[in-house]
mmCIF file of C-alpha atoms in Angstrom:
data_model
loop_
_atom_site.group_PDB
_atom_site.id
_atom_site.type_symbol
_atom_site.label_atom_id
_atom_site.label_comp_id
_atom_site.label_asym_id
_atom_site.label_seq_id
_atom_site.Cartn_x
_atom_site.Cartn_y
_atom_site.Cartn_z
ATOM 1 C CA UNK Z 17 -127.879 181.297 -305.815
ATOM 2 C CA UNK Z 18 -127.399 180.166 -302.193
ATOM 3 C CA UNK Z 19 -124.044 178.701 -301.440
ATOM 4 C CA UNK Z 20 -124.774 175.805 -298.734
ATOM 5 C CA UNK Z 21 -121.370 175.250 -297.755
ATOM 6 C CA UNK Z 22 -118.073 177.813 -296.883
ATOM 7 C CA UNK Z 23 -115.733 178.117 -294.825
ATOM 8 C CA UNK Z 24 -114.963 181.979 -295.830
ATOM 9 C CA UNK Z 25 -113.213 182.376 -292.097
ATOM 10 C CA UNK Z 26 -110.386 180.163 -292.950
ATOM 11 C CA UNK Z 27 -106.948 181.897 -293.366
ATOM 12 C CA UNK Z 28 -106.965 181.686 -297.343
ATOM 13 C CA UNK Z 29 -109.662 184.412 -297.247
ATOM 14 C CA UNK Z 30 -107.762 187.019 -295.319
ATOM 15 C CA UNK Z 31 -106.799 189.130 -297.781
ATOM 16 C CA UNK Z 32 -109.760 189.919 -299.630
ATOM 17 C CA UNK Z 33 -112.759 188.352 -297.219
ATOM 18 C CA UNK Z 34 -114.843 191.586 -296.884
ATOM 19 C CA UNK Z 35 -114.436 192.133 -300.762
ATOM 20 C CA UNK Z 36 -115.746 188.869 -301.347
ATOM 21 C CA UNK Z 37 -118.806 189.355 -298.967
ATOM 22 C CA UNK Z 38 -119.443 192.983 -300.413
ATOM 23 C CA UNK Z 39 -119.584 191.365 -304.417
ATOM 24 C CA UNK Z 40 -122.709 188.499 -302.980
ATOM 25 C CA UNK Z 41 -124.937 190.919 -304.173
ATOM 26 C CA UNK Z 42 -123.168 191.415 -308.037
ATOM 27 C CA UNK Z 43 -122.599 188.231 -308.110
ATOM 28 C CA UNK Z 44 -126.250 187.006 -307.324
ATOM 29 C CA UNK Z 45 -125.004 184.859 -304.249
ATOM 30 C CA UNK Z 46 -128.329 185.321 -301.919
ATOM 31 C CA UNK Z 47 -127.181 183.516 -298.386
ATOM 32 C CA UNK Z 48 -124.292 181.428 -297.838
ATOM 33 C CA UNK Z 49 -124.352 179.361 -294.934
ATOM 34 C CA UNK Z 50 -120.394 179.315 -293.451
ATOM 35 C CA UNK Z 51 -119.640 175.912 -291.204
ATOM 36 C CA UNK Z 52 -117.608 175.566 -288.739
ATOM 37 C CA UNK Z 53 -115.066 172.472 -288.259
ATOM 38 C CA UNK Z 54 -114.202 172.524 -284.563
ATOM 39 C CA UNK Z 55 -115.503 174.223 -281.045
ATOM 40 C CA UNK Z 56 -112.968 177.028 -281.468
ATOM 41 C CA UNK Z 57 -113.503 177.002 -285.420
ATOM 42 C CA UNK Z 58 -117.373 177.335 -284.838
ATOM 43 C CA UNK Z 59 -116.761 180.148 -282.658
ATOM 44 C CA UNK Z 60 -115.277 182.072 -285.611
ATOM 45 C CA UNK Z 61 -117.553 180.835 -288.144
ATOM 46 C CA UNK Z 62 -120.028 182.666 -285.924
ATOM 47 C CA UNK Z 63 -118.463 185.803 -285.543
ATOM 48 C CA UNK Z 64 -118.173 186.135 -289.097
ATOM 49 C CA UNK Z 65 -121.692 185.325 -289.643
ATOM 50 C CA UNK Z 66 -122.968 188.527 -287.670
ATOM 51 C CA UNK Z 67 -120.851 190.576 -290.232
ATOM 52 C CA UNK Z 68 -123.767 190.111 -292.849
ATOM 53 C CA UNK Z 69 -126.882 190.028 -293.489
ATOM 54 C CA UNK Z 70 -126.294 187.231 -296.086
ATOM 55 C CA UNK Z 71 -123.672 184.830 -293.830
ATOM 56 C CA UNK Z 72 -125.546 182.269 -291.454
ATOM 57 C CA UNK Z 73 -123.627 180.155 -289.592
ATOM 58 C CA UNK Z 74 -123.404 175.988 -288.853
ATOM 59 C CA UNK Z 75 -121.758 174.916 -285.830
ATOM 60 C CA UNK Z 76 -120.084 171.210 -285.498
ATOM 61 C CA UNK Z 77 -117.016 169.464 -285.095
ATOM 62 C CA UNK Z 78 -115.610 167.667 -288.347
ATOM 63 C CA UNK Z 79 -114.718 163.790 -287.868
ATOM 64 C CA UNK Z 80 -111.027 165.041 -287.975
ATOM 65 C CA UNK Z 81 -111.267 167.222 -284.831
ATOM 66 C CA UNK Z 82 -113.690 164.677 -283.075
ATOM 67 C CA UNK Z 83 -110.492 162.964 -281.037
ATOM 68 C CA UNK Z 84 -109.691 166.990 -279.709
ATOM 69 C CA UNK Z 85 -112.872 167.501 -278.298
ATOM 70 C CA UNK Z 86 -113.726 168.509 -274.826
ATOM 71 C CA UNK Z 87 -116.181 166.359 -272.354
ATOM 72 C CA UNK Z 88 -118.380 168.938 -272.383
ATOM 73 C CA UNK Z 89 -118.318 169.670 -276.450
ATOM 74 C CA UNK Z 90 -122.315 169.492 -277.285
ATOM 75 C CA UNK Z 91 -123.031 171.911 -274.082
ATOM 76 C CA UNK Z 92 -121.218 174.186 -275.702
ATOM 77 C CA UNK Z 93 -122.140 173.864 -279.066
ATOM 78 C CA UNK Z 94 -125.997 174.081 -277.875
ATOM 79 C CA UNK Z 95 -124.992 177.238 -275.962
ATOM 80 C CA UNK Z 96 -123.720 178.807 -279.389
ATOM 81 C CA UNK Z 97 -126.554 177.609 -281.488
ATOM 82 C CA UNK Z 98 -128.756 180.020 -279.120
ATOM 83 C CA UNK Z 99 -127.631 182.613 -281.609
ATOM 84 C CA UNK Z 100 -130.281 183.460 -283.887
ATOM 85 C CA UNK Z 101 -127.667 183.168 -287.357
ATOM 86 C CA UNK Z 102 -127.180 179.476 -286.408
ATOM 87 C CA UNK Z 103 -129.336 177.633 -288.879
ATOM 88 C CA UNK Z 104 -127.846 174.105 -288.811
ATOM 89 C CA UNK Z 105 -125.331 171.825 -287.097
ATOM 90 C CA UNK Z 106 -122.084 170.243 -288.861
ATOM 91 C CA UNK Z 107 -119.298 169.875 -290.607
ATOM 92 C CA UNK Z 108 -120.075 166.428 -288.540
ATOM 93 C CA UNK Z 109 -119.835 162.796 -290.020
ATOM 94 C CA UNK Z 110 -117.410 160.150 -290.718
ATOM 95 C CA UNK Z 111 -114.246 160.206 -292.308
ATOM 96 C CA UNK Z 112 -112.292 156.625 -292.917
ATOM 97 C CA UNK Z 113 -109.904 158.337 -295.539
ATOM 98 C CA UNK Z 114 -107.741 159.814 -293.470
ATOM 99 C CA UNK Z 115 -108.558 158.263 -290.439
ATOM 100 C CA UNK Z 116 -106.993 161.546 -288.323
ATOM 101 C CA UNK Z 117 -109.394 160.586 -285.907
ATOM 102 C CA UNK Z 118 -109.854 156.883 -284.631
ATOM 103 C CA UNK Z 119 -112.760 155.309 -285.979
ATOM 104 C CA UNK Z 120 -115.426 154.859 -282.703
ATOM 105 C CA UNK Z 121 -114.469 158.287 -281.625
ATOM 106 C CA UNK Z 122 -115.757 159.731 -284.727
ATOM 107 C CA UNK Z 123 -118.817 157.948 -284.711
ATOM 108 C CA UNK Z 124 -119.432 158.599 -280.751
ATOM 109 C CA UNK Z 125 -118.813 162.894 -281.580
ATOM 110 C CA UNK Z 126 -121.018 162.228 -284.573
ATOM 111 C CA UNK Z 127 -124.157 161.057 -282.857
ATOM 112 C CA UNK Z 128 -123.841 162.755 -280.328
ATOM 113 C CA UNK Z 129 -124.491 165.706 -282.560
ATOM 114 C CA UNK Z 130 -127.246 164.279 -284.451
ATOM 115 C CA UNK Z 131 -128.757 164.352 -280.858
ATOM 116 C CA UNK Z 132 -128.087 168.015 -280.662
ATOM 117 C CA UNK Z 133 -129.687 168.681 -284.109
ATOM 118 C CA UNK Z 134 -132.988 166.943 -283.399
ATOM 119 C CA UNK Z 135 -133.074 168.467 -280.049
ATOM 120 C CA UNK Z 136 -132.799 172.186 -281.447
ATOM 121 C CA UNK Z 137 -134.724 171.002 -284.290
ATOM 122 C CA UNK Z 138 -131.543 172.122 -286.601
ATOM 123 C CA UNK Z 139 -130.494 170.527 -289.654
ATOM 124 C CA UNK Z 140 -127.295 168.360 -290.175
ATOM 125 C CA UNK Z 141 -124.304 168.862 -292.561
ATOM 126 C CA UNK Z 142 -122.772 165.546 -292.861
ATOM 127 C CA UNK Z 143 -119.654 165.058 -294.526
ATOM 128 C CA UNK Z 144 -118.803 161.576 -295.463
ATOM 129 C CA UNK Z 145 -115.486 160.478 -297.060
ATOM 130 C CA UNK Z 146 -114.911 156.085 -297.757
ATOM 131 C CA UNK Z 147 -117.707 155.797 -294.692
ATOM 132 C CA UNK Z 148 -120.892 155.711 -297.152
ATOM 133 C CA UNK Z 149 -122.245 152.650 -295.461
ATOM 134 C CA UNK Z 150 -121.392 153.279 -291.742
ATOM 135 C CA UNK Z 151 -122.901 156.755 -292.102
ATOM 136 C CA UNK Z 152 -125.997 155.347 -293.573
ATOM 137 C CA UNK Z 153 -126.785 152.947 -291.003
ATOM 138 C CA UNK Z 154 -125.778 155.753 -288.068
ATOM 139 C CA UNK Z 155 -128.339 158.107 -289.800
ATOM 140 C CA UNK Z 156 -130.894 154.911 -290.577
ATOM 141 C CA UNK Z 157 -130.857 154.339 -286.767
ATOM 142 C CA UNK Z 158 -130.866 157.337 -284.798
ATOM 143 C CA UNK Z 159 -133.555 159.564 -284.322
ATOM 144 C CA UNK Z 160 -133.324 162.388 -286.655
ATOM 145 C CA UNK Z 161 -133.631 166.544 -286.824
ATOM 146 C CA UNK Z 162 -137.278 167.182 -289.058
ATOM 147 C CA UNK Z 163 -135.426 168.790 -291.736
ATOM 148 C CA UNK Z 164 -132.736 166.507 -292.027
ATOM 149 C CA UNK Z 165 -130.088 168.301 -293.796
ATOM 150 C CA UNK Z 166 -127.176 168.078 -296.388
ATOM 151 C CA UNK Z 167 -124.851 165.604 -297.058
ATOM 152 C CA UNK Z 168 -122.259 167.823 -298.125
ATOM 153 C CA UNK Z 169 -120.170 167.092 -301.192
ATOM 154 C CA UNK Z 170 -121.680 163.763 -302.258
ATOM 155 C CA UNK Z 171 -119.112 162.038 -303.998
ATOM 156 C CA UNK Z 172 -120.737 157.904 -304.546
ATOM 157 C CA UNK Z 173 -122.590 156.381 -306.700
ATOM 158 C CA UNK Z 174 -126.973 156.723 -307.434
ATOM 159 C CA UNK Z 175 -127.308 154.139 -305.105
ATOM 160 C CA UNK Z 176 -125.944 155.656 -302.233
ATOM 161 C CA UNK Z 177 -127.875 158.742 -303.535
ATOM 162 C CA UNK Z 178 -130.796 157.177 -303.377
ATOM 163 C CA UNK Z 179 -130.584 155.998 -299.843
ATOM 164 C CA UNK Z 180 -129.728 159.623 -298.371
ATOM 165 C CA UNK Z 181 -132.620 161.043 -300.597
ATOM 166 C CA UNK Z 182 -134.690 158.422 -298.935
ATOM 167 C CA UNK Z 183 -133.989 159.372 -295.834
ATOM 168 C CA UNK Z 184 -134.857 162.451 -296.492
ATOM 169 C CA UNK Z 185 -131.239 164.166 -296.911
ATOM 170 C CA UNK Z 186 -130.676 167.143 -299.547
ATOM 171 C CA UNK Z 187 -127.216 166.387 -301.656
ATOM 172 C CA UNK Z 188 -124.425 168.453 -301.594
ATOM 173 C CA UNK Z 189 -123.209 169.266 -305.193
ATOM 174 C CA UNK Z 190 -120.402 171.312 -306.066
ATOM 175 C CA UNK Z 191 -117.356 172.167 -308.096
ATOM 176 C CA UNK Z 192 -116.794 167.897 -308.421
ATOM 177 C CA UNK Z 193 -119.354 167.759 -310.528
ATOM 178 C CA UNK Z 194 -117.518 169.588 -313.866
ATOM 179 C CA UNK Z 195 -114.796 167.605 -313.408
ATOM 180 C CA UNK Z 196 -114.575 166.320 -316.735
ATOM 181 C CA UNK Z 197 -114.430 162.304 -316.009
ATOM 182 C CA UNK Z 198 -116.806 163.042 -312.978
ATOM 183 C CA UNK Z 199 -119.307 161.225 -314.940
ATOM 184 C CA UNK Z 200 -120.440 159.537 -311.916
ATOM 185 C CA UNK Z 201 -121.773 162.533 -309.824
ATOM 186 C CA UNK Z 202 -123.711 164.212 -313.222
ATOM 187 C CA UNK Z 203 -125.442 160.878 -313.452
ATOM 188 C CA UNK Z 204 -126.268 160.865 -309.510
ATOM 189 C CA UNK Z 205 -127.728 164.848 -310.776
ATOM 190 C CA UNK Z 206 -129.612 163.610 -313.678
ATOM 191 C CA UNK Z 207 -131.467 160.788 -311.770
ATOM 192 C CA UNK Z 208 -132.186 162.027 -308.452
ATOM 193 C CA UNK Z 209 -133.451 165.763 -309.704
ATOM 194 C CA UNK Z 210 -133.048 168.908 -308.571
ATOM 195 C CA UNK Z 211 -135.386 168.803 -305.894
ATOM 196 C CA UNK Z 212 -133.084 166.894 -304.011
ATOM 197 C CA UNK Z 213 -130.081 169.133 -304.715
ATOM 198 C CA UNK Z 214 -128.559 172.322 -302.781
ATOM 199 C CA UNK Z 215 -126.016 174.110 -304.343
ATOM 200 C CA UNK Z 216 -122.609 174.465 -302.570
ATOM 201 C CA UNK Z 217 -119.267 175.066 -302.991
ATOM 202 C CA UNK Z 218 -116.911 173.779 -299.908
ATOM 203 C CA UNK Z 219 -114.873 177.437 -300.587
ATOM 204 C CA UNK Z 220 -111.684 177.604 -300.303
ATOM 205 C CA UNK Z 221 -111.967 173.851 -301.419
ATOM 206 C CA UNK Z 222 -112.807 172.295 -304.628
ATOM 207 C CA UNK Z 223 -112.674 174.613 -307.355
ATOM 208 C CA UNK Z 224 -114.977 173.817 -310.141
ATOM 209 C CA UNK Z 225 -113.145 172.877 -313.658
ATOM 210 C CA UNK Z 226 -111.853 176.128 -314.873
ATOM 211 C CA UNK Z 227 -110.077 177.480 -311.536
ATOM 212 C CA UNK Z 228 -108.627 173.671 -310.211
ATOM 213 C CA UNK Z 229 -105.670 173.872 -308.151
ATOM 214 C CA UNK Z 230 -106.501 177.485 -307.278
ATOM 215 C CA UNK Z 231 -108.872 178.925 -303.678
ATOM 216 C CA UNK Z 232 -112.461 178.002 -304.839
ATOM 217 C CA UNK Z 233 -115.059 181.310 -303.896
ATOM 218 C CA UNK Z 234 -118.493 181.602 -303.911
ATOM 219 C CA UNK Z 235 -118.992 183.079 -307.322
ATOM 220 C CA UNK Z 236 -118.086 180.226 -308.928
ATOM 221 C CA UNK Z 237 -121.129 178.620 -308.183
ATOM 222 C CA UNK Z 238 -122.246 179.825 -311.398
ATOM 223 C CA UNK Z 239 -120.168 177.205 -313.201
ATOM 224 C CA UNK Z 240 -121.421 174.422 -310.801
ATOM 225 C CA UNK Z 241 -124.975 175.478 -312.134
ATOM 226 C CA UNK Z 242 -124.318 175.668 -315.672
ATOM 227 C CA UNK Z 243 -123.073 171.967 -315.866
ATOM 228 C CA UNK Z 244 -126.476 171.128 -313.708
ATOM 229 C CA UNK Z 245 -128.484 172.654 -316.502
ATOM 230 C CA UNK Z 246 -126.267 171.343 -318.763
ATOM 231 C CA UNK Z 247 -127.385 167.601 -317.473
ATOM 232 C CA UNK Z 248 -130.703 168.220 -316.738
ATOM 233 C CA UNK Z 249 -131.546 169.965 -319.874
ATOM 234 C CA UNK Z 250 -133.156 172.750 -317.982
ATOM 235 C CA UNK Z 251 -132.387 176.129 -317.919
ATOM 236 C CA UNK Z 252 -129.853 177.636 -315.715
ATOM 237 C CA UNK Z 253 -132.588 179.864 -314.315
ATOM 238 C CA UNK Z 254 -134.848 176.765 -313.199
ATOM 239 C CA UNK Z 255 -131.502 175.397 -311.562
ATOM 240 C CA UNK Z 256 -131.034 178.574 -309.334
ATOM 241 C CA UNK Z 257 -134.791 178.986 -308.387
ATOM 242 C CA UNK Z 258 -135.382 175.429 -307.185
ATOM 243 C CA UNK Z 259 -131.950 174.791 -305.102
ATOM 244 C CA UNK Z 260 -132.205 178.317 -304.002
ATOM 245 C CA UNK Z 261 -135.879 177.287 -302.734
ATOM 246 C CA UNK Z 262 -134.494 173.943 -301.271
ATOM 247 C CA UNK Z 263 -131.823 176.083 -299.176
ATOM 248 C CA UNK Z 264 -134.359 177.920 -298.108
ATOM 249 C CA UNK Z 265 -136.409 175.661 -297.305
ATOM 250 C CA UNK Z 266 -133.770 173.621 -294.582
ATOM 251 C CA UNK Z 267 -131.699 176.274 -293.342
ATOM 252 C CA UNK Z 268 -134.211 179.665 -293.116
ATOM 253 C CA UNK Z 269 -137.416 178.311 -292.423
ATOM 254 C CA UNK Z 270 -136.248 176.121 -289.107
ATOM 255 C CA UNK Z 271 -136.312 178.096 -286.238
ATOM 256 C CA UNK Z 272 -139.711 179.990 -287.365
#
């Protein structure tokens, strides 16, 4: 399995982060790639990255840190994206939930990073939170990276699904989607097929069903693709192979 989306630098994995990155291999976790939320955050995401073979690294800034950012923000995220474990660039996107940071700012820090992703040729992780349509019509518009990328954590409705997949986007689908009256994301699985479907869990962050309210990990991407199989009537094995292909496919084969 290849989890698309961690954040194992963040405090909640200081006790036991090494032990976590030692089991990958007993727990049949291939790569993960671990994404950074700020400049500073990045840095760190990074760092940890050259720790393992099996860590690769996305560099962004997250809509919430996109009113902290310094003039000269995408200078040095290109600088850091040098590094060969840097295989994509987000957490970047739009966030109107919280609105932490103001509206135009977030979409200004956001395309200006889509910029940086076609011009490395890296793809994007988007996150996307009550901003479904303003996202869409940023991506729609703006030039974009070859591989595209994730939008991580899809949480609307097939017809939003739809529109990303047209555009060429790979979904995001984690713990959210055996969440028993998450009905809505299993049918957004079951019609858009796994070849449009990365596996990923937003660690420490949404836990699938059987660990909710408690630090989500990697390994329990396992439960993510048992429901998958469950709604696609395939077998868990088929699940694994192809979104362990489609990983490969945006985040390892870019910068060959």
């Amino acid at each position: 399995m290849v989890d698309t989306h961690t954040h194992l630098h963040f405090h909640q994995f200081n006790n036991d982060r090494n032990a976590i990155i030692y089991s990958f291999e007993e727990n049949s976790i291939e790569f993960v790639v671990n994404v950074g939320v700020n400049l500073e955050d990045s840095k760190k995401s990074l760092d940890l990255s050259k720790t393992s073979d099996r860590i690769f690294c996305s560099l962004g800034v997250h809509p919430h840190d996109a009113k902290e950012v310094p003039e000269d923000f995408i200078e040095q995220l290109e600088k850091l994206a040098k590094d060969e474990k840097v295989v994509a660039i987000g957490e970047t996107g739009l966030d109107f939930f919280r609105n932490i940071s103001p509206a135009e700012v977030q979409k200004k820090v956001f395309v200006e990073q889509i910029e940086l992703a076609r011009k490395l040729n890296l793809p994007l992780v988007v996150h996307i939170r009550d901003a479904y349509s303003e996202a869409y019509e940023i991506l729609r518009s703006e030039p974009l990276p070859e591989k595209r990328g994730v939008i991580h954590a899809f949480s609307s409705n097939y017809e939003w699904a739809k529109k990303f997949v047209d555009l060429g986007f790979m979904l995001g689908i984690g713990g959210p989607v055996t969440y028993p009256k998450n009905e809505t994301l299993r049918e957004v699985v079951k019609r858009v097929g796994l070849e449009h479907i990365v596996l990923e869990t937003d660690c420490p962050f949404l836990p699938p069903q059987p660990f909710r309210g408690k630090r989500n990990e990697p390994k329990y991407l396992k439960y993510v693709v048992e429901t998958i199989s469950q709604v696609l009537d395939v077998p868990e094995a088929k699940v694994d192979e192809v979104t362990t292909e489609n990983a490969r496919r945006i985040f390892l084969e870019v910068k060959e």
